[in-house]
Coordinates of C-alpha atoms in Angstrom, one line a residue:
Chain K
M200 CA -151.5 44.6 -65.6
P201 CA -155.0 44.8 -64.1
E202 CA -157.2 46.3 -66.6
A203 CA -159.3 48.3 -64.1
N204 CA -160.9 48.1 -60.7
P205 CA -164.1 46.1 -61.2
P206 CA -167.2 48.2 -60.2
V207 CA -167.8 47.5 -56.6
D208 CA -171.1 45.9 -55.9
N209 CA -172.3 47.7 -52.8
P210 CA -174.5 45.9 -50.4
P211 CA -178.0 47.3 -50.8
V212 CA -178.5 50.2 -48.4
G213 CA -182.0 51.1 -47.3
R214 CA -182.5 54.2 -49.4
A215 CA -182.7 53.5 -53.1
Q216 CA -181.4 57.0 -53.9
L217 CA -178.2 56.5 -52.0
A218 CA -177.7 53.2 -53.8
A219 CA -178.1 54.8 -57.1
A220 CA -175.7 57.6 -56.2
T221 CA -173.2 55.1 -55.0
R222 CA -173.5 53.1 -58.1
A223 CA -173.1 56.2 -60.2
Q224 CA -170.0 57.0 -58.3
F225 CA -168.4 53.7 -59.0
T226 CA -169.4 53.2 -62.6
R227 CA -167.2 55.8 -64.2
P228 CA -165.3 54.6 -67.2
P229 CA -162.6 52.1 -66.2
R230 CA -159.1 53.4 -66.0
S231 CA -156.9 51.5 -68.3
L232 CA -153.1 51.7 -68.7
W233 CA -153.4 53.6 -72.0
N234 CA -156.1 55.9 -70.6
D235 CA -153.8 56.9 -67.7
A236 CA -150.9 57.5 -70.1
W237 CA -153.1 59.7 -72.2
R238 CA -154.2 61.7 -69.2
R239 CA -150.6 62.2 -68.1
F240 CA -149.6 63.1 -71.6
R241 CA -152.2 65.8 -71.9
R242 CA -150.9 67.4 -68.7
H243 CA -147.5 67.9 -70.4
R244 CA -148.2 71.2 -72.2
M245 CA -145.1 71.2 -74.4
A246 CA -145.7 67.6 -75.5
V247 CA -149.3 68.5 -76.6
A248 CA -148.0 71.5 -78.4
G249 CA -145.3 69.3 -80.0
T250 CA -147.9 66.8 -81.2
V251 CA -150.0 69.6 -82.7
V252 CA -147.0 71.2 -84.5
F253 CA -145.8 67.8 -85.7
L254 CA -149.2 66.8 -87.1
G255 CA -149.4 70.3 -88.7
L256 CA -146.1 69.6 -90.4
V257 CA -147.2 66.2 -91.6
L258 CA -150.4 67.8 -93.0
F259 CA -148.2 70.6 -94.6
V260 CA -146.0 68.2 -96.5
T261 CA -148.6 65.6 -97.4
C262 CA -151.5 67.8 -98.5
G263 CA -149.4 71.0 -99.3
P264 CA -148.1 69.8 -102.7
L265 CA -151.6 69.0 -103.8
L266 CA -152.7 72.6 -103.2
A267 CA -149.5 74.3 -104.4
R268 CA -149.7 76.6 -107.4
N269 CA -146.1 76.3 -108.3
D270 CA -144.2 73.3 -109.8
P271 CA -141.3 72.4 -107.5
R272 CA -139.2 71.4 -110.5
A273 CA -140.1 74.2 -113.0
I274 CA -136.9 76.1 -113.8
D275 CA -137.3 79.7 -114.7
F276 CA -134.1 81.8 -114.7
S277 CA -136.0 85.1 -114.9
K278 CA -137.3 84.4 -111.4
S279 CA -133.9 83.5 -110.0
M280 CA -133.5 84.2 -106.2
L281 CA -136.6 86.3 -105.7
A282 CA -137.3 87.4 -102.2
P283 CA -140.5 86.0 -100.5
S284 CA -143.6 87.5 -102.0
R285 CA -147.3 86.8 -102.6
A286 CA -146.6 84.6 -105.6
H287 CA -143.7 82.8 -103.9
P288 CA -144.2 82.9 -100.1
M289 CA -140.8 81.4 -99.4
G290 CA -139.0 83.0 -102.3
T291 CA -137.3 81.2 -105.1
D292 CA -134.0 79.4 -105.5
D293 CA -131.1 80.1 -107.8
L294 CA -132.8 78.3 -110.7
G295 CA -136.1 80.2 -110.1
R296 CA -137.9 77.3 -108.5
D297 CA -140.5 78.0 -105.9
M298 CA -139.1 77.3 -102.4
L299 CA -142.5 76.6 -100.8
A300 CA -143.2 73.9 -103.3
R301 CA -139.7 72.4 -103.0
V302 CA -139.8 72.6 -99.2
M303 CA -143.1 70.7 -99.1
L304 CA -141.9 68.0 -101.5
G305 CA -138.6 67.7 -99.6
G306 CA -140.4 67.4 -96.3
R307 CA -142.2 64.3 -97.6
I308 CA -138.9 62.6 -98.2
S309 CA -137.3 63.8 -95.0
L310 CA -140.2 62.6 -92.9
A311 CA -140.5 59.4 -94.8
V312 CA -136.8 58.7 -94.2
G313 CA -137.2 59.5 -90.5
V314 CA -140.2 57.2 -90.0
A315 CA -138.9 54.3 -92.2
S316 CA -135.4 54.2 -90.7
M317 CA -136.9 54.4 -87.2
L318 CA -139.2 51.4 -88.0
I319 CA -136.1 49.4 -89.1
A320 CA -134.1 50.3 -86.1
I321 CA -137.0 49.5 -83.7
T322 CA -137.9 46.2 -85.3
L323 CA -134.3 45.1 -85.3
G324 CA -133.7 46.3 -81.8
T325 CA -136.9 44.8 -80.4
L326 CA -136.1 41.4 -82.0
V327 CA -132.5 41.3 -80.7
G328 CA -133.4 42.6 -77.3
A329 CA -136.4 40.3 -76.9
L330 CA -134.5 37.3 -77.9
A331 CA -131.5 38.1 -75.7
G332 CA -133.7 38.9 -72.7
F333 CA -136.1 36.0 -73.1
A334 CA -133.6 33.3 -74.1
G335 CA -130.8 34.3 -71.7
G336 CA -127.6 32.3 -71.4
R337 CA -125.5 31.7 -74.4
V338 CA -127.8 33.5 -76.9
D339 CA -128.0 36.5 -74.6
S340 CA -124.2 36.9 -74.2
I341 CA -123.6 36.5 -78.0
L342 CA -126.3 39.0 -78.9
M343 CA -125.1 41.5 -76.3
R344 CA -121.5 41.1 -77.5
L345 CA -122.8 42.0 -81.0
T346 CA -124.7 45.0 -79.6
D347 CA -121.6 46.2 -77.8
L348 CA -119.6 45.8 -81.0
F349 CA -122.2 47.9 -82.9
L350 CA -122.2 50.5 -80.2
A351 CA -118.5 51.0 -80.6
L352 CA -118.7 51.5 -84.3
P353 CA -118.1 55.1 -85.4
V354 CA -121.6 55.8 -86.7
V355 CA -121.2 58.9 -88.8
P356 CA -118.0 57.9 -90.7
L357 CA -119.5 54.5 -91.4
L358 CA -122.7 56.0 -92.6
L359 CA -120.8 58.2 -95.0
L360 CA -118.6 55.3 -96.1
L361 CA -121.5 52.8 -96.7
I362 CA -123.5 55.4 -98.6
F363 CA -120.6 56.4 -100.7
L364 CA -119.6 52.8 -101.5
F365 CA -123.1 51.4 -102.3
R366 CA -124.7 54.4 -103.8
D367 CA -124.1 53.6 -107.4
A368 CA -125.0 49.9 -107.1
L369 CA -128.4 50.7 -105.6
R370 CA -129.0 53.6 -107.9
R371 CA -128.5 51.2 -110.8
A372 CA -130.8 48.5 -109.2
F373 CA -133.7 50.7 -108.1
G374 CA -133.4 54.0 -109.9
P375 CA -131.8 57.2 -108.5
E376 CA -134.4 58.2 -105.9
T377 CA -135.7 54.8 -104.7
G378 CA -132.2 53.3 -104.6
I379 CA -130.8 56.1 -102.4
F380 CA -134.0 56.0 -100.2
I381 CA -133.5 52.3 -99.6
L382 CA -129.8 52.7 -98.9
I383 CA -130.1 55.7 -96.5
V384 CA -133.1 54.2 -94.6
S385 CA -131.5 50.8 -94.2
V386 CA -128.1 52.2 -93.2
I387 CA -129.5 54.5 -90.6
G388 CA -131.7 51.7 -89.3
L389 CA -128.8 49.2 -89.2
L390 CA -126.6 51.6 -87.2
N391 CA -129.2 52.7 -84.6
W392 CA -130.9 49.6 -83.2
M393 CA -128.5 49.1 -80.3
T394 CA -130.1 51.3 -77.6
V395 CA -133.5 49.8 -78.3
A396 CA -132.1 46.3 -78.0
R397 CA -130.6 47.2 -74.6
L398 CA -133.9 48.8 -73.4
V399 CA -136.0 45.8 -74.6
R400 CA -133.6 43.3 -73.1
S401 CA -133.6 44.9 -69.7
S402 CA -137.4 45.1 -69.6
F403 CA -137.7 41.5 -70.8
L404 CA -135.2 40.4 -68.1
A405 CA -137.3 42.1 -65.4
L406 CA -140.7 41.0 -66.8
K407 CA -140.0 37.4 -67.3
Q408 CA -139.6 36.9 -63.5
K409 CA -143.1 38.4 -62.9
E410 CA -146.0 36.3 -61.6
F411 CA -148.2 36.8 -64.6
V412 CA -145.5 35.3 -66.9
E413 CA -145.2 32.4 -64.4
A414 CA -149.0 32.0 -64.5
A415 CA -148.9 32.0 -68.3
H416 CA -146.2 29.3 -68.2
A417 CA -148.3 27.3 -65.8
L418 CA -151.3 27.5 -68.1
G419 CA -149.2 25.8 -70.8
I420 CA -148.9 28.8 -73.1
G421 CA -146.1 28.5 -75.7
E422 CA -142.9 30.5 -75.3
A423 CA -143.4 32.5 -78.5
R424 CA -146.9 33.5 -77.4
I425 CA -145.7 34.5 -74.0
M426 CA -143.1 36.7 -75.5
V427 CA -145.4 38.4 -77.9
R428 CA -148.7 38.5 -76.1
H429 CA -147.6 38.8 -72.4
I430 CA -144.2 40.4 -72.1
L431 CA -144.0 42.6 -75.2
P432 CA -147.1 44.7 -74.4
N433 CA -145.7 45.5 -71.0
A434 CA -142.3 46.5 -72.4
L435 CA -143.8 48.8 -75.0
G436 CA -143.4 52.0 -73.1
P437 CA -139.7 52.5 -73.5
I438 CA -139.9 51.3 -77.1
I439 CA -142.5 53.9 -78.0
V440 CA -140.3 56.7 -76.5
A441 CA -137.2 55.4 -78.3
A442 CA -139.2 55.2 -81.5
T443 CA -140.4 58.8 -81.2
L444 CA -137.0 60.2 -80.5
G445 CA -135.5 57.9 -83.2
V446 CA -137.6 59.7 -85.9
G447 CA -136.1 63.0 -85.0
A448 CA -132.5 61.6 -84.9
A449 CA -133.0 59.9 -88.3
I450 CA -134.3 63.1 -89.8
I451 CA -131.1 64.9 -88.6
T452 CA -128.9 62.1 -89.8
E453 CA -130.4 62.2 -93.3
S454 CA -130.0 65.9 -93.5
V455 CA -126.4 65.7 -92.3
L456 CA -125.7 63.2 -95.1
S457 CA -127.5 65.3 -97.7
F458 CA -125.7 68.4 -96.3
L459 CA -122.3 66.7 -96.8
G460 CA -123.3 65.9 -100.4
L461 CA -123.7 62.2 -99.7
G462 CA -127.4 62.0 -99.5
F463 CA -130.1 62.3 -102.1
P464 CA -129.4 63.3 -105.7
P465 CA -129.7 67.1 -106.5
D466 CA -133.1 66.9 -108.0
T467 CA -134.6 65.4 -104.9
P468 CA -135.1 68.3 -102.6
T469 CA -134.9 66.9 -99.1
W470 CA -134.5 69.5 -96.4
G471 CA -130.8 68.7 -95.9
R472 CA -130.2 68.8 -99.7
L473 CA -131.9 72.2 -99.9
L474 CA -129.6 73.5 -97.2
F475 CA -126.6 72.1 -99.0
D476 CA -127.7 73.8 -102.2
G477 CA -128.5 77.0 -100.5
Q478 CA -125.3 77.5 -98.5
N479 CA -123.5 79.0 -101.5
F480 CA -126.2 81.7 -101.8
L481 CA -126.2 82.7 -98.2
D482 CA -125.5 86.3 -98.9
L483 CA -127.9 86.7 -101.9
A484 CA -130.8 84.5 -101.0
P485 CA -130.8 83.6 -97.3
W486 CA -134.3 82.2 -97.5
M487 CA -132.9 79.3 -99.4
V488 CA -131.3 78.2 -96.2
L489 CA -133.6 79.6 -93.6
W490 CA -136.8 77.8 -94.5
P491 CA -135.6 74.2 -94.8
G492 CA -133.3 74.7 -91.8
F493 CA -136.2 76.1 -89.7
L494 CA -138.4 73.2 -90.8
I495 CA -135.8 70.6 -89.7
F496 CA -135.5 72.4 -86.4
L497 CA -139.2 72.7 -85.9
T498 CA -139.8 69.0 -86.7
V499 CA -137.0 67.7 -84.5
L500 CA -138.0 70.1 -81.7
S501 CA -141.6 69.0 -81.7
I502 CA -140.6 65.3 -81.9
N503 CA -138.3 65.8 -78.9
Y504 CA -141.1 67.4 -76.9
V505 CA -143.5 64.6 -77.8
G506 CA -140.9 62.0 -76.8
D507 CA -140.3 63.8 -73.5
G508 CA -144.1 63.9 -72.8
L509 CA -144.4 60.2 -73.7
R510 CA -141.5 59.3 -71.4
D511 CA -143.3 61.0 -68.5
A512 CA -146.7 59.5 -69.5
L513 CA -145.5 55.9 -70.1
D514 CA -143.3 55.6 -67.1
P515 CA -145.2 53.4 -64.7
R516 CA -143.3 54.9 -61.7
S517 CA -145.0 58.2 -62.3
R518 CA -148.4 56.5 -62.4
R519 CA -151.0 58.7 -60.7
Chain G
M125 CA -107.2 48.7 -59.8
A126 CA -104.2 48.1 -62.1
R127 CA -105.4 44.6 -62.7
Y128 CA -108.8 45.8 -63.6
L129 CA -107.4 48.4 -66.0
L130 CA -105.3 45.8 -67.7
R131 CA -108.2 43.4 -68.0
R132 CA -110.4 46.2 -69.3
L133 CA -107.8 47.1 -71.9
L134 CA -107.4 43.4 -72.9
F135 CA -111.2 43.2 -73.4
A136 CA -111.0 46.2 -75.7
I137 CA -108.8 44.3 -78.1
P138 CA -111.4 41.9 -79.5
T139 CA -113.8 44.8 -79.9
L140 CA -111.2 46.8 -81.9
L141 CA -110.4 43.7 -84.0
G142 CA -114.2 43.2 -84.6
I143 CA -114.5 46.8 -85.7
S144 CA -111.5 46.7 -88.0
M145 CA -112.9 43.6 -89.6
V146 CA -116.3 45.3 -90.1
I147 CA -114.7 48.3 -91.7
F148 CA -112.5 46.1 -93.8
A149 CA -115.3 43.9 -94.9
I150 CA -117.4 46.9 -96.0
L151 CA -114.6 48.2 -98.1
A152 CA -113.9 44.7 -99.5
L153 CA -117.5 44.0 -100.3
A154 CA -118.2 47.4 -101.9
P155 CA -118.5 47.5 -105.6
G156 CA -116.2 50.0 -107.2
D157 CA -112.4 49.9 -107.8
P158 CA -110.0 52.1 -105.8
L159 CA -108.0 52.4 -108.9
A160 CA -110.9 53.6 -111.0
Q161 CA -109.2 57.0 -111.4
F162 CA -106.4 55.3 -113.3
A163 CA -108.8 53.5 -115.5
A164 CA -110.1 56.8 -116.8
D165 CA -106.6 58.1 -117.3
P166 CA -105.3 57.2 -120.8
S167 CA -101.7 57.8 -119.9
V168 CA -101.7 54.8 -117.6
P169 CA -101.6 51.6 -119.7
P170 CA -103.4 48.5 -118.4
E171 CA -100.2 46.7 -117.7
V172 CA -99.0 49.5 -115.4
R173 CA -102.4 49.5 -113.7
E174 CA -102.1 45.8 -113.1
R175 CA -98.6 46.2 -111.7
I176 CA -99.9 48.9 -109.3
R177 CA -102.7 46.6 -108.2
E178 CA -100.1 43.9 -107.6
S179 CA -97.9 46.2 -105.6
L180 CA -100.8 47.4 -103.5
G181 CA -101.8 43.8 -102.9
L182 CA -105.3 44.3 -104.4
N183 CA -105.3 41.0 -106.1
D184 CA -105.0 39.0 -102.9
P185 CA -108.1 37.5 -101.3
W186 CA -109.6 39.7 -98.7
Y187 CA -108.4 37.8 -95.6
I188 CA -104.8 38.0 -96.7
R189 CA -105.3 41.7 -97.3
Y190 CA -106.8 42.1 -93.9
V191 CA -104.0 40.4 -92.1
K192 CA -101.4 42.3 -94.0
W193 CA -103.2 45.6 -93.3
L194 CA -103.5 44.8 -89.6
A195 CA -99.9 43.8 -89.3
A196 CA -98.8 47.0 -91.1
L197 CA -101.1 49.0 -88.9
L198 CA -99.5 47.6 -85.7
R199 CA -96.1 48.3 -87.0
G200 CA -97.1 52.0 -87.5
D201 CA -97.1 51.7 -91.2
W202 CA -100.5 53.1 -92.2
G203 CA -99.9 53.1 -96.0
Y204 CA -100.0 55.9 -98.5
S205 CA -102.9 58.1 -99.5
F206 CA -104.0 57.2 -103.1
A207 CA -104.8 60.8 -103.8
S208 CA -101.8 62.7 -102.5
R209 CA -99.1 59.9 -102.3
V210 CA -98.3 61.1 -98.8
P211 CA -98.1 58.6 -95.8
V212 CA -101.6 58.5 -94.2
L213 CA -100.1 59.0 -90.8
D214 CA -98.5 62.3 -91.9
L215 CA -101.7 63.5 -93.3
I216 CA -103.6 62.7 -90.1
V217 CA -100.9 64.3 -87.9
Q218 CA -101.1 67.4 -90.1
R219 CA -104.9 67.7 -89.7
L220 CA -105.4 66.6 -86.1
P221 CA -104.3 69.8 -84.3
Q222 CA -107.0 71.9 -85.9
T223 CA -109.7 69.4 -85.0
L224 CA -108.4 69.0 -81.5
Q225 CA -108.3 72.7 -80.9
V226 CA -111.9 73.4 -82.0
V227 CA -113.3 70.3 -80.5
G228 CA -111.5 70.6 -77.2
V229 CA -112.3 74.3 -76.7
A230 CA -116.0 73.6 -77.6
Y231 CA -116.3 70.8 -75.2
L232 CA -114.7 72.8 -72.3
V233 CA -117.0 75.7 -73.1
A234 CA -120.0 73.4 -73.1
I235 CA -119.0 71.8 -69.7
F236 CA -118.4 75.2 -68.1
I237 CA -121.8 76.5 -69.2
A238 CA -123.8 73.3 -68.6
I239 CA -122.7 72.6 -65.1
P240 CA -123.8 75.8 -63.4
I241 CA -127.1 75.9 -65.4
G242 CA -127.8 72.3 -64.5
I243 CA -127.1 72.9 -60.8
V244 CA -129.3 76.0 -60.5
S245 CA -132.1 74.2 -62.5
A246 CA -132.0 71.3 -60.1
V247 CA -132.0 73.4 -57.0
R248 CA -135.0 75.4 -58.2
P249 CA -136.9 72.9 -60.3
Y250 CA -139.8 74.2 -62.4
S251 CA -138.8 77.8 -61.5
L252 CA -138.7 80.4 -64.3
F253 CA -134.9 79.8 -64.6
D254 CA -135.4 76.1 -64.9
N255 CA -138.1 76.4 -67.5
L256 CA -135.9 78.8 -69.6
A257 CA -133.0 76.4 -69.2
T258 CA -135.1 73.5 -70.3
T259 CA -136.4 75.3 -73.3
F260 CA -132.8 76.3 -74.2
A261 CA -131.7 72.7 -73.8
F262 CA -134.4 71.4 -76.1
I263 CA -133.6 74.1 -78.7
G264 CA -129.9 73.3 -78.3
F265 CA -130.2 69.6 -79.2
S266 CA -132.9 70.1 -81.8
L267 CA -130.9 72.6 -83.8
P268 CA -128.8 70.6 -86.2
T269 CA -125.2 71.9 -86.2
F270 CA -125.1 72.6 -89.9
F271 CA -128.1 74.9 -89.5
T272 CA -126.7 76.8 -86.5
G273 CA -123.5 77.2 -88.4
L274 CA -125.1 78.7 -91.4
L275 CA -127.3 80.9 -89.2
L276 CA -124.2 82.3 -87.5
I277 CA -122.4 82.8 -90.8
L278 CA -125.5 84.6 -92.1
L279 CA -125.7 86.9 -89.0
F280 CA -122.1 87.6 -88.1
S281 CA -120.2 87.2 -91.4
V282 CA -122.7 88.2 -94.1
R283 CA -124.9 90.8 -92.3
L284 CA -122.7 92.3 -89.6
R285 CA -119.4 91.4 -91.1
W286 CA -117.8 90.9 -87.7
L287 CA -116.3 87.5 -88.1
P288 CA -114.5 85.7 -90.9
F289 CA -116.4 82.6 -92.2
I290 CA -113.5 80.8 -93.6
Y291 CA -111.1 79.3 -91.1
D292 CA -107.5 80.2 -91.9
S293 CA -105.4 77.3 -90.7
T294 CA -102.1 78.8 -91.9
L295 CA -102.5 81.5 -89.2
K296 CA -99.8 81.2 -86.6
V297 CA -100.3 82.7 -83.2
V298 CA -97.2 84.7 -82.5
N299 CA -98.5 87.9 -80.9
W300 CA -101.6 89.5 -79.5
E301 CA -102.9 90.5 -82.9
T302 CA -102.7 87.0 -84.3
L303 CA -104.1 85.6 -81.1
W304 CA -107.1 87.9 -81.5
L305 CA -107.5 86.7 -85.1
Q306 CA -107.4 83.1 -84.0
V307 CA -110.0 83.8 -81.3
R308 CA -112.3 85.5 -83.9
Q309 CA -112.1 82.7 -86.4
M310 CA -112.7 80.0 -83.7
L311 CA -115.6 81.8 -82.2
M312 CA -118.3 80.5 -84.6
P313 CA -117.2 76.9 -84.9
V314 CA -116.8 76.6 -81.2
T315 CA -120.2 78.2 -80.5
V316 CA -121.9 75.7 -82.9
L317 CA -120.4 72.7 -81.3
A318 CA -120.8 73.9 -77.8
L319 CA -124.4 74.9 -78.2
F320 CA -125.3 71.4 -79.3
Q321 CA -123.4 69.8 -76.4
T322 CA -124.6 72.2 -73.8
G323 CA -128.2 71.3 -74.4
S324 CA -127.9 67.6 -73.5
L325 CA -125.2 68.2 -70.8
T326 CA -127.5 70.6 -68.9
R327 CA -130.2 67.9 -68.8
F328 CA -127.8 65.3 -67.5
V329 CA -126.4 67.5 -64.8
R330 CA -129.9 68.5 -63.7
A331 CA -131.2 64.9 -63.6
A332 CA -128.1 63.8 -61.6
M333 CA -128.5 66.6 -59.1
L334 CA -132.3 66.0 -58.8
E335 CA -131.6 62.4 -58.0
N336 CA -129.2 63.3 -55.2
L337 CA -130.8 66.3 -53.7
P338 CA -133.4 64.4 -51.6
A339 CA -130.8 61.7 -50.6
D340 CA -130.3 60.8 -47.0
Y341 CA -126.8 62.2 -46.8
A342 CA -128.0 65.6 -48.0
R343 CA -130.6 65.6 -45.2
T344 CA -127.9 64.6 -42.7
A345 CA -125.7 67.4 -43.9
R346 CA -128.5 69.9 -43.5
A347 CA -129.3 68.5 -40.0
K348 CA -125.7 69.1 -39.0
G349 CA -126.4 72.7 -39.7
L350 CA -124.4 73.1 -42.9
S351 CA -125.4 76.1 -45.1
E352 CA -127.5 75.2 -48.1
Q353 CA -124.6 76.2 -50.3
A354 CA -122.2 73.8 -48.6
V355 CA -124.8 71.0 -48.9
V356 CA -125.4 71.6 -52.6
L357 CA -121.9 72.3 -53.7
G358 CA -119.9 70.2 -51.2
H359 CA -122.1 67.1 -50.9
V360 CA -124.8 66.8 -53.6
F361 CA -122.7 68.3 -56.5
R362 CA -119.7 66.1 -55.8
N363 CA -121.8 62.9 -55.8
S364 CA -123.9 64.0 -58.8
M365 CA -120.7 64.5 -60.8
I366 CA -120.0 60.7 -60.8
P367 CA -122.5 59.8 -63.6
V368 CA -121.9 63.2 -65.4
V369 CA -118.1 62.6 -65.6
T370 CA -118.7 59.2 -67.1
L371 CA -121.1 60.7 -69.7
L372 CA -118.5 63.4 -70.4
A373 CA -116.0 60.8 -71.2
L374 CA -118.5 58.8 -73.3
G375 CA -119.4 62.0 -75.2
V376 CA -116.0 62.8 -76.5
P377 CA -116.2 60.6 -79.6
T378 CA -119.6 62.2 -80.5
V379 CA -118.0 65.6 -80.4
F380 CA -115.5 64.5 -82.9
T381 CA -118.2 63.3 -85.3
G382 CA -120.0 66.6 -84.7
A383 CA -116.8 68.2 -85.9
I384 CA -117.1 66.6 -89.3
V385 CA -120.1 68.8 -90.1
T386 CA -118.6 71.9 -88.4
E387 CA -115.4 71.6 -90.3
Q388 CA -117.3 71.3 -93.5
I389 CA -119.2 74.5 -92.9
F390 CA -116.3 76.6 -91.8
R391 CA -113.8 75.0 -94.1
I392 CA -111.5 74.0 -91.3
N393 CA -108.9 71.6 -92.7
G394 CA -109.3 69.2 -89.8
I395 CA -109.6 65.4 -89.7
G396 CA -113.3 65.4 -90.5
E397 CA -112.8 67.5 -93.7
L398 CA -110.0 65.0 -94.7
L399 CA -112.5 62.1 -94.2
I400 CA -115.1 63.7 -96.4
K401 CA -112.6 64.5 -99.1
S402 CA -111.1 61.1 -99.0
I403 CA -114.5 59.4 -99.2
Q404 CA -115.2 61.5 -102.3
N405 CA -111.8 60.6 -103.8
S406 CA -112.2 56.8 -103.0
D407 CA -108.9 57.2 -101.0
T408 CA -109.3 53.9 -99.2
P409 CA -106.2 54.0 -97.0
V410 CA -107.1 57.4 -95.5
V411 CA -110.8 56.5 -95.1
M412 CA -109.9 53.3 -93.4
A413 CA -107.4 55.0 -91.1
I414 CA -109.7 57.8 -90.0
T415 CA -112.7 55.5 -89.5
F416 CA -110.5 53.3 -87.4
I417 CA -109.2 56.2 -85.4
F418 CA -112.9 57.2 -84.6
A419 CA -113.5 53.6 -83.5
V420 CA -110.4 53.6 -81.3
L421 CA -111.7 56.9 -79.8
V422 CA -115.1 55.3 -78.9
V423 CA -113.5 52.2 -77.3
L424 CA -110.8 54.2 -75.5
F425 CA -113.2 56.6 -74.0
N426 CA -115.4 53.7 -72.9
V427 CA -112.5 52.4 -70.9
I428 CA -111.7 55.8 -69.5
A429 CA -115.4 56.3 -68.5
D430 CA -115.3 52.9 -66.7
V431 CA -112.1 53.7 -64.9
L432 CA -113.2 57.2 -63.9
Y433 CA -116.4 55.7 -62.5
G434 CA -114.4 53.4 -60.3
I435 CA -112.1 56.2 -59.1
L436 CA -114.9 58.5 -58.3
D437 CA -117.2 56.1 -56.7
P438 CA -115.6 54.1 -53.9
R439 CA -118.6 51.8 -53.7
I440 CA -117.5 50.1 -56.9
R441 CA -114.9 47.5 -56.4
Y442 CA -112.8 45.7 -59.0
D443 CA -112.5 42.1 -58.0

């Protein structure tokens, strides 16, 4: 991609003022690919709102627990299922624990699961897709067969099965919380790389025919370097969009697992786990369900809007 | 066409074999013993347990067990549930109607809501209606089904007391009264599933319509003097449905997985509920069978989508 139009050196015109004016006109900051994307992204109002909301949520769960007055794990039966009040802005749960503190603590885990499993899925997908697209031939057809096989796997039943079967082994190996975290994150990542692999493969197939890759070949640059330094940056757009939407999907998947009782252990209050615990108290303490559910919804909604904005911004066809 | 169909079905076989092997390998590699429940039971002596293992073939190496399992599966012998000692096939046949009923109705509702909304959105892009529909779609697919389900229960069962929140599957529809009861108990599960599907479907319909509206054939139709309605519904809509119908076919397995959560919330004794219960009971034959059925659904609807695409789009040839 051309980085920018070089400032045009105008032939000197008689009047110095005019020359200065012309130069001023042509020396505005160069327009780079990322600058353009950022300009288009800002124009997408809902995407900007989504970014603000999402960053707010991240701040809420990372810094919130530091400021919280209540201990998320302090059980106090005299405060069981109190409605939201000044002391407990989101009410308390059946064991008298402060919902606000629990929701903030749980959000950390939910968001961490979302980001970590997205990173695994993206890395795997990019590796497979890049290799298939760049190598072509035999490698390509084997890798694509594998991708098709994974695409045909029934994801949710398999997720449930894998987590159920390997839960105890990992819990013993890494402790209850870390073990389940590793398991959930890797299983979600392992079952969601396929779309990324296909996207990356098709961009690689298209890009490796381009003149600039040919030029790099002619300059004697090594295959690996061409893949990483020349083709990958140009294929980054769809990967970023898929990564963004992947975080939201992974957060939902984790909460589904926790909601079905196959996720984190009871003392780890992820948002899905809080919903699972709260569903039996729906009539007495609806806030136990409403807050975590609303936060999942808000997070996923903001991520989906950011993804939509990024798709518009990074699509070179909409370049203006 | 027939040859293509045959070839496509033959290609599905290795995929299904691969999937069955993956599922089998997961179960074989997993730590834990399917007979763990007997180990805890003092009334079952170790010799008996060993004999049960032998009779179930659990002492054979995994590849022998796989071939045995596959051969039995093809013969229609799906084994017995560890937990209830009932043939797996019977269990599934018992549970399937409830799932199919809820999933089927929900998918139809979603389609009938999404198509008109998508069309109007595409005809008037960025209008007030389109913006509202877009917002609705984003909310629809950002709301997790378990949360919508709980919200509906909270509103209609707990607060307003209009609808029952536990699905009664023993209910038999014999007259108007029981039909009304059935409609009432299906209302919330169907809404939950349909809401989630409608969101993304609306977007697909809208995108497909937007792609076809400026097409040359649409301009020709207008130039002939056809009314706008005839152009949109008779020409653009028909062509836009090609990718949408494919997506509809591909989406069927997803709705089934969505039903797992919905059945859990509303206590519908469908196939998803059976899966969760069997996983919790380490009931390997049932888990294996249901997971495999889901895989077959995915592969089958992939073939259906491909074939439908060919039927609907005459530009695609099968040679």
